[in-house]
PDB file of C-alpha atoms in Angstrom:
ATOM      1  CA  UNK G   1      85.676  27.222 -95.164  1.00 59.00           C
ATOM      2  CA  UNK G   2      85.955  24.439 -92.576  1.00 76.00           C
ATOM      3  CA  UNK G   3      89.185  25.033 -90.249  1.00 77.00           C
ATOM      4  CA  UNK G   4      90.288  21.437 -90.866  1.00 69.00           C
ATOM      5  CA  UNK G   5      90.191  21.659 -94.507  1.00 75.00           C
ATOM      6  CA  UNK G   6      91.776  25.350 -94.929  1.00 78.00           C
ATOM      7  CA  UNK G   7      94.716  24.026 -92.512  1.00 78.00           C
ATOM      8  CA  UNK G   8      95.567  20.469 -94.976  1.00 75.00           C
ATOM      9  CA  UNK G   9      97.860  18.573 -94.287  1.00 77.00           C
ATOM     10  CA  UNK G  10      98.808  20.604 -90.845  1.00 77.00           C
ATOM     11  CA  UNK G  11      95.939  19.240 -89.004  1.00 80.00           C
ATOM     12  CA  UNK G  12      96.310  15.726 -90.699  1.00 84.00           C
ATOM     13  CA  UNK G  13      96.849  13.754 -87.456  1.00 86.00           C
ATOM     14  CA  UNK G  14      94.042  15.515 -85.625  1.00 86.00           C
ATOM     15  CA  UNK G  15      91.377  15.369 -88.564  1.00 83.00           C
ATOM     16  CA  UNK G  16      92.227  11.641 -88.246  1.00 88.00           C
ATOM     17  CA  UNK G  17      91.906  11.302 -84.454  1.00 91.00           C
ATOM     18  CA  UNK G  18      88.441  13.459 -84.752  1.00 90.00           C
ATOM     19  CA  UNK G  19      87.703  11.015 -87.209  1.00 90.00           C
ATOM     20  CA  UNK G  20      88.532   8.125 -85.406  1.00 92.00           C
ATOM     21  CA  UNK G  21      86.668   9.175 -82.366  1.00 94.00           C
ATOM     22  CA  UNK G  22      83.625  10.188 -84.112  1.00 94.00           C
ATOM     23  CA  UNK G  23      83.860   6.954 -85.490  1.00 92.00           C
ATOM     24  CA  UNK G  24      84.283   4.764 -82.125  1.00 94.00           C
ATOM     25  CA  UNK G  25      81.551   7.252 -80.869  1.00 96.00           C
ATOM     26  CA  UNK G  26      78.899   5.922 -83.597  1.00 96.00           C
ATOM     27  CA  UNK G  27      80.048   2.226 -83.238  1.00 96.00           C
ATOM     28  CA  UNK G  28      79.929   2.125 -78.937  1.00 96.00           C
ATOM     29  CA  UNK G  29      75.769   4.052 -79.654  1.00 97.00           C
ATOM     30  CA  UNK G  30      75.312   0.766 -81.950  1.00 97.00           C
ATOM     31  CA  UNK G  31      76.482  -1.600 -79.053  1.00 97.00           C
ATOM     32  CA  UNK G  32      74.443   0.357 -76.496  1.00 97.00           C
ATOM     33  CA  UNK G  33      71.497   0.168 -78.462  1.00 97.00           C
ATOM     34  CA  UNK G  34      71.477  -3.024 -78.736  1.00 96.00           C
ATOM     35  CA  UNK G  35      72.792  -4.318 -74.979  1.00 96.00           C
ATOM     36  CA  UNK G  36      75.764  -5.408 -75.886  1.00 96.00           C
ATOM     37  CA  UNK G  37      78.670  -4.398 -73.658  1.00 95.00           C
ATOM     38  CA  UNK G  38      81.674  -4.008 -75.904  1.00 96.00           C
ATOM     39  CA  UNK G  39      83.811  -1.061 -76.083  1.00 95.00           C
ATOM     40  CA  UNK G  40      85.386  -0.690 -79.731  1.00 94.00           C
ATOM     41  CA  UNK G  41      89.026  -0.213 -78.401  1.00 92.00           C
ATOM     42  CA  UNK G  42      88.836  -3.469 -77.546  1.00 95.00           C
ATOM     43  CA  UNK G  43      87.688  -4.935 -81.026  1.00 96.00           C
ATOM     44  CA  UNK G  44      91.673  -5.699 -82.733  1.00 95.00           C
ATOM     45  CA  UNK G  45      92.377  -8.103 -79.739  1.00 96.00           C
ATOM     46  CA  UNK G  46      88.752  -9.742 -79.815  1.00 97.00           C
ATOM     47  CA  UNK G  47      89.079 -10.336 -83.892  1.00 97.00           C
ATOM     48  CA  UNK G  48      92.757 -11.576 -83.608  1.00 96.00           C
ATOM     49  CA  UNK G  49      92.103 -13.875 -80.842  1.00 97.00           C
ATOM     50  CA  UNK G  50      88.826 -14.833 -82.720  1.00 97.00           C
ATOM     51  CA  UNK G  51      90.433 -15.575 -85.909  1.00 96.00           C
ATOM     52  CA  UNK G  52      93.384 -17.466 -84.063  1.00 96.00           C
ATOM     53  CA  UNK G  53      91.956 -18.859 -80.779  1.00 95.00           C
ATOM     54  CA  UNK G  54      95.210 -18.906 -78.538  1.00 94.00           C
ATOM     55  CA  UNK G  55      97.742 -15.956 -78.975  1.00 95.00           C
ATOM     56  CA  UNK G  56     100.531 -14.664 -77.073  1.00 92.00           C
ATOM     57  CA  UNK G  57     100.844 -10.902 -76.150  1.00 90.00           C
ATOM     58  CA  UNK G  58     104.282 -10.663 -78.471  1.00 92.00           C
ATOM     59  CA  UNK G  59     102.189 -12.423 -81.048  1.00 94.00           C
ATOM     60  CA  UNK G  60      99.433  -9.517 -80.589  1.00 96.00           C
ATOM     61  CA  UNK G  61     101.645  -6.774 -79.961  1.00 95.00           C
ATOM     62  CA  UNK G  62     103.300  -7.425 -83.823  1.00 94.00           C
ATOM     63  CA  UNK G  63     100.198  -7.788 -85.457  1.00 95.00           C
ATOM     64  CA  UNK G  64      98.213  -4.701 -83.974  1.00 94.00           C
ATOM     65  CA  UNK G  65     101.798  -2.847 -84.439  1.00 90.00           C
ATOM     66  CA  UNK G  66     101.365  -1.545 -80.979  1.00 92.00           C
ATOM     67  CA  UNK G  67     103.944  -1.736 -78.113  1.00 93.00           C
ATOM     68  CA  UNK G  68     103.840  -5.032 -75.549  1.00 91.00           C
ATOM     69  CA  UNK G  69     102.873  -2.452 -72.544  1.00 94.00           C
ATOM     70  CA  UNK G  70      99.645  -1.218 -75.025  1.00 94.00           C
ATOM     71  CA  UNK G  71      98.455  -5.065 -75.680  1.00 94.00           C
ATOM     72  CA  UNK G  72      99.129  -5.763 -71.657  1.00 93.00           C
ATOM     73  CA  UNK G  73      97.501  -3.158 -70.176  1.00 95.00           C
ATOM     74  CA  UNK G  74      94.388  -3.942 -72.677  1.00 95.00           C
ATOM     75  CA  UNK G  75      94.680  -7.676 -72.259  1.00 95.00           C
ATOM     76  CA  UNK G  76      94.749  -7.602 -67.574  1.00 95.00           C
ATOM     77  CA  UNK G  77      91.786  -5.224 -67.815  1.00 96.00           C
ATOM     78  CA  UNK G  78      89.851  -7.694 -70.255  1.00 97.00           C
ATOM     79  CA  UNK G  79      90.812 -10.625 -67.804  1.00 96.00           C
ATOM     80  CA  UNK G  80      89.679  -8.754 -64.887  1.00 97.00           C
ATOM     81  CA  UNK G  81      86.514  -8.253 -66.533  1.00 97.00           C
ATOM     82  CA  UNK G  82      86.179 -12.082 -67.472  1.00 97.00           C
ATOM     83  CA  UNK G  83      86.210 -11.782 -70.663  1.00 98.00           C
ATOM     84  CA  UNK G  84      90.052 -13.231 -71.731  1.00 97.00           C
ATOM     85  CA  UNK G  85      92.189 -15.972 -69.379  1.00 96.00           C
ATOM     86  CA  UNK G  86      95.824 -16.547 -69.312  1.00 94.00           C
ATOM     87  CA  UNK G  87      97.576 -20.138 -70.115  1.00 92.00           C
ATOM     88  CA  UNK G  88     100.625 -21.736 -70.542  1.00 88.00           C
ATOM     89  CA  UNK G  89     102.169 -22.502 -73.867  1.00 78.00           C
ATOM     90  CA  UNK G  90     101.940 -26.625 -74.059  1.00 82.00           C
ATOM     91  CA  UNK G  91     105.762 -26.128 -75.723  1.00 80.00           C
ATOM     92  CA  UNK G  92     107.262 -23.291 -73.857  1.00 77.00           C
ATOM     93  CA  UNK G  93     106.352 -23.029 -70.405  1.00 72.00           C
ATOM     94  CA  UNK G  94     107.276 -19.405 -69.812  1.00 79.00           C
ATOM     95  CA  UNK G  95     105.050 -18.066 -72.810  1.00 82.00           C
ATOM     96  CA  UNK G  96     101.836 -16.902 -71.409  1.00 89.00           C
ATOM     97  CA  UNK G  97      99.097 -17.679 -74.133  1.00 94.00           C
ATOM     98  CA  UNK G  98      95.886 -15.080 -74.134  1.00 96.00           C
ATOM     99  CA  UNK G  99      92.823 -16.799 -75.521  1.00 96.00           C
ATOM    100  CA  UNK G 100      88.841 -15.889 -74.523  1.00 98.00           C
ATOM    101  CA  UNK G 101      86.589 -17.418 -71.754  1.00 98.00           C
ATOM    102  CA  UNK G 102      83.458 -18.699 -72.245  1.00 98.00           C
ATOM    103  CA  UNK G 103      82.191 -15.186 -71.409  1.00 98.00           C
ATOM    104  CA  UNK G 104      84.497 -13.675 -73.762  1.00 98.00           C
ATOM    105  CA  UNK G 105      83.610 -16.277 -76.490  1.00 97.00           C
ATOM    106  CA  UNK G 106      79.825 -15.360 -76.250  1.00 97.00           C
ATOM    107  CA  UNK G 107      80.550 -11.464 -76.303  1.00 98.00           C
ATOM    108  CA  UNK G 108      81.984 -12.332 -79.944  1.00 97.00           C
ATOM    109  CA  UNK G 109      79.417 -14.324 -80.667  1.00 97.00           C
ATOM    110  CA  UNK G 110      77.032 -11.454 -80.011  1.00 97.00           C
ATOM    111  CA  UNK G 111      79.266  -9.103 -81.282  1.00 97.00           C
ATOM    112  CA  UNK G 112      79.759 -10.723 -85.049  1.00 97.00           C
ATOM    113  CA  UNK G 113      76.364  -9.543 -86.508  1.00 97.00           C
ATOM    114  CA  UNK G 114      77.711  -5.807 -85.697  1.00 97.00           C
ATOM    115  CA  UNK G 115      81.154  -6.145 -86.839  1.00 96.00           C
ATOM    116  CA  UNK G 116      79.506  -7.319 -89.891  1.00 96.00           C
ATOM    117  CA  UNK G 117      76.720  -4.872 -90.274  1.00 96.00           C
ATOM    118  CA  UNK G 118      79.692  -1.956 -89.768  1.00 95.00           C
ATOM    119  CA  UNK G 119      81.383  -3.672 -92.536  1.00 94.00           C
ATOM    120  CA  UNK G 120      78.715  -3.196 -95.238  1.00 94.00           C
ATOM    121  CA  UNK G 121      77.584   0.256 -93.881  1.00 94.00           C
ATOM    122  CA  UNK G 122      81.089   1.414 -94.314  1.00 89.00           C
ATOM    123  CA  UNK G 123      81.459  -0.544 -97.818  1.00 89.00           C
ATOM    124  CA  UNK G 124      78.134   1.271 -98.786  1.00 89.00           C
ATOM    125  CA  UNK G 125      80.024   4.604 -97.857  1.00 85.00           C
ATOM    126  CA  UNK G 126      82.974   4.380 -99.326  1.00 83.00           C
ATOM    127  CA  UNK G 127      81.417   2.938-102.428  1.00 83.00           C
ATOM    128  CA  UNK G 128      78.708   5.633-102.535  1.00 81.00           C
ATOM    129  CA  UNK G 129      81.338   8.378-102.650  1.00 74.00           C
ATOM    130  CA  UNK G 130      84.177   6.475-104.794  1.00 79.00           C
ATOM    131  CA  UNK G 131      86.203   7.085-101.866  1.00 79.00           C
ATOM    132  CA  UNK G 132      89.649   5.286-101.350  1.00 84.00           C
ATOM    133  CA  UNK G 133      90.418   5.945 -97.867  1.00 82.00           C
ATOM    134  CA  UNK G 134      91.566   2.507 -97.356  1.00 81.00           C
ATOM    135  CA  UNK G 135      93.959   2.113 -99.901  1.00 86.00           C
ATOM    136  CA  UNK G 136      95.593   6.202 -99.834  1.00 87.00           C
ATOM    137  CA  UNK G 137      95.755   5.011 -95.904  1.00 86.00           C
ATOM    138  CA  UNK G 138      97.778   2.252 -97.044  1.00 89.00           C
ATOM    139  CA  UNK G 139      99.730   4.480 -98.889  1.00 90.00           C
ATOM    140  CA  UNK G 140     100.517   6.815 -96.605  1.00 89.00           C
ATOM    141  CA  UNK G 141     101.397   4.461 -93.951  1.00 88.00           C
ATOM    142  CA  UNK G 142     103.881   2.886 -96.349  1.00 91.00           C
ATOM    143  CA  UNK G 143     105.750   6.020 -96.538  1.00 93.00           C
ATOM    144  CA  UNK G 144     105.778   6.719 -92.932  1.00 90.00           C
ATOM    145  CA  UNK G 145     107.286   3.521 -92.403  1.00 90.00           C
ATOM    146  CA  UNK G 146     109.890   4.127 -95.246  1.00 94.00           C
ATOM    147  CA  UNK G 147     110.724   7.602 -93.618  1.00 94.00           C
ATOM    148  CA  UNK G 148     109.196   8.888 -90.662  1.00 93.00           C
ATOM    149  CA  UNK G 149     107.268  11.926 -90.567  1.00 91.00           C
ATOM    150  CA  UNK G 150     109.638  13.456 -87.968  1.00 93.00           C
ATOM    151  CA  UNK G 151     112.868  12.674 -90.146  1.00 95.00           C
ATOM    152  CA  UNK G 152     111.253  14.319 -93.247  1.00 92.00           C
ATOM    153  CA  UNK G 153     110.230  17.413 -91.376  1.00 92.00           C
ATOM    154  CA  UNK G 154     113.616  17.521 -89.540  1.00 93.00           C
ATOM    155  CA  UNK G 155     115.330  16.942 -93.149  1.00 91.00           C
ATOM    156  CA  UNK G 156     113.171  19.893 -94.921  1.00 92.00           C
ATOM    157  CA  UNK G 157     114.357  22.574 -91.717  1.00 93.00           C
ATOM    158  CA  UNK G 158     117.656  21.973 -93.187  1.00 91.00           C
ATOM    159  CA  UNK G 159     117.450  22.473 -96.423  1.00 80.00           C
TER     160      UNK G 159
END
């Protein structure tokens, strides 16, 4: 029997991260094959800015759910690299506004028939197996954000 399934739920968080990784593996060999220099980590911030055009990094850092440091460091790097630019809010002059360059705007460009290919692959897989990763996901982060997983296990040593 496979160590990750004997252990269950003990190994949860690193059969996910193995997942996750195998996963950003597959998707960066898609990109490389076809000479398109994107690295996956960077995919939330390119759809949100995509789907909103201008967006400060508070704005990003509460829709991604990851802290303001995260979306920074992620956000200079991409602006170093030409892909994102920095500009003042027309209404609020100290609210730095992240949107793409022209650069930036034609990496999505070339980027869109992937994201949507890797859509319908993984719609064929999950359909193909009746699985329903995206909704127990749901699930489970639903109760981790009712209770943390910490507080539980720290409850249960008392008991």
């Amino acid at each position: 029997m496979d160590f990750y399934q004997s252990a269950g739920t003990l190994v949860l968080g690193s059969r996910l991260r193995r997942l996750g990784e195998r996963f950003l593996s597959e998707v960066s060999k898609v990109y490389e094959a076809k000479g398109i220099e994107f690295d996956p980590s960077w995919f939330p911030v390119f759809y949100l800015l995509d789907e909103h055009k201008k967006l400060s990094m508070r704005d990003i850092s509460d829709q991604l759910n990851v802290s303001h440091s995260a979306v920074s460091q992620l956000t200079t790097a991409l602006i170093k690299k030409k892909l994102l630019k920095v500009e003042k809010d027309e209404n609020d002059g100290r609210k730095r506004l992240i949107l793409f360059t022209e650069k930036g705007e034609e990496l999505v460009r070339n980027s869109k028939p992937i994201w949507a290919s890797i859509q319908l692959s993984m719609k064929e897989i999950t359909e193909q197996n009746e699985c329903q990763i995206l909704k127990e996901l749901k699930i489970l982060e639903t109760s981790l954000t009712e209770k943390s997983l910490s507080e539980r296990v720290l409850d249960n040593l008392e008991k």
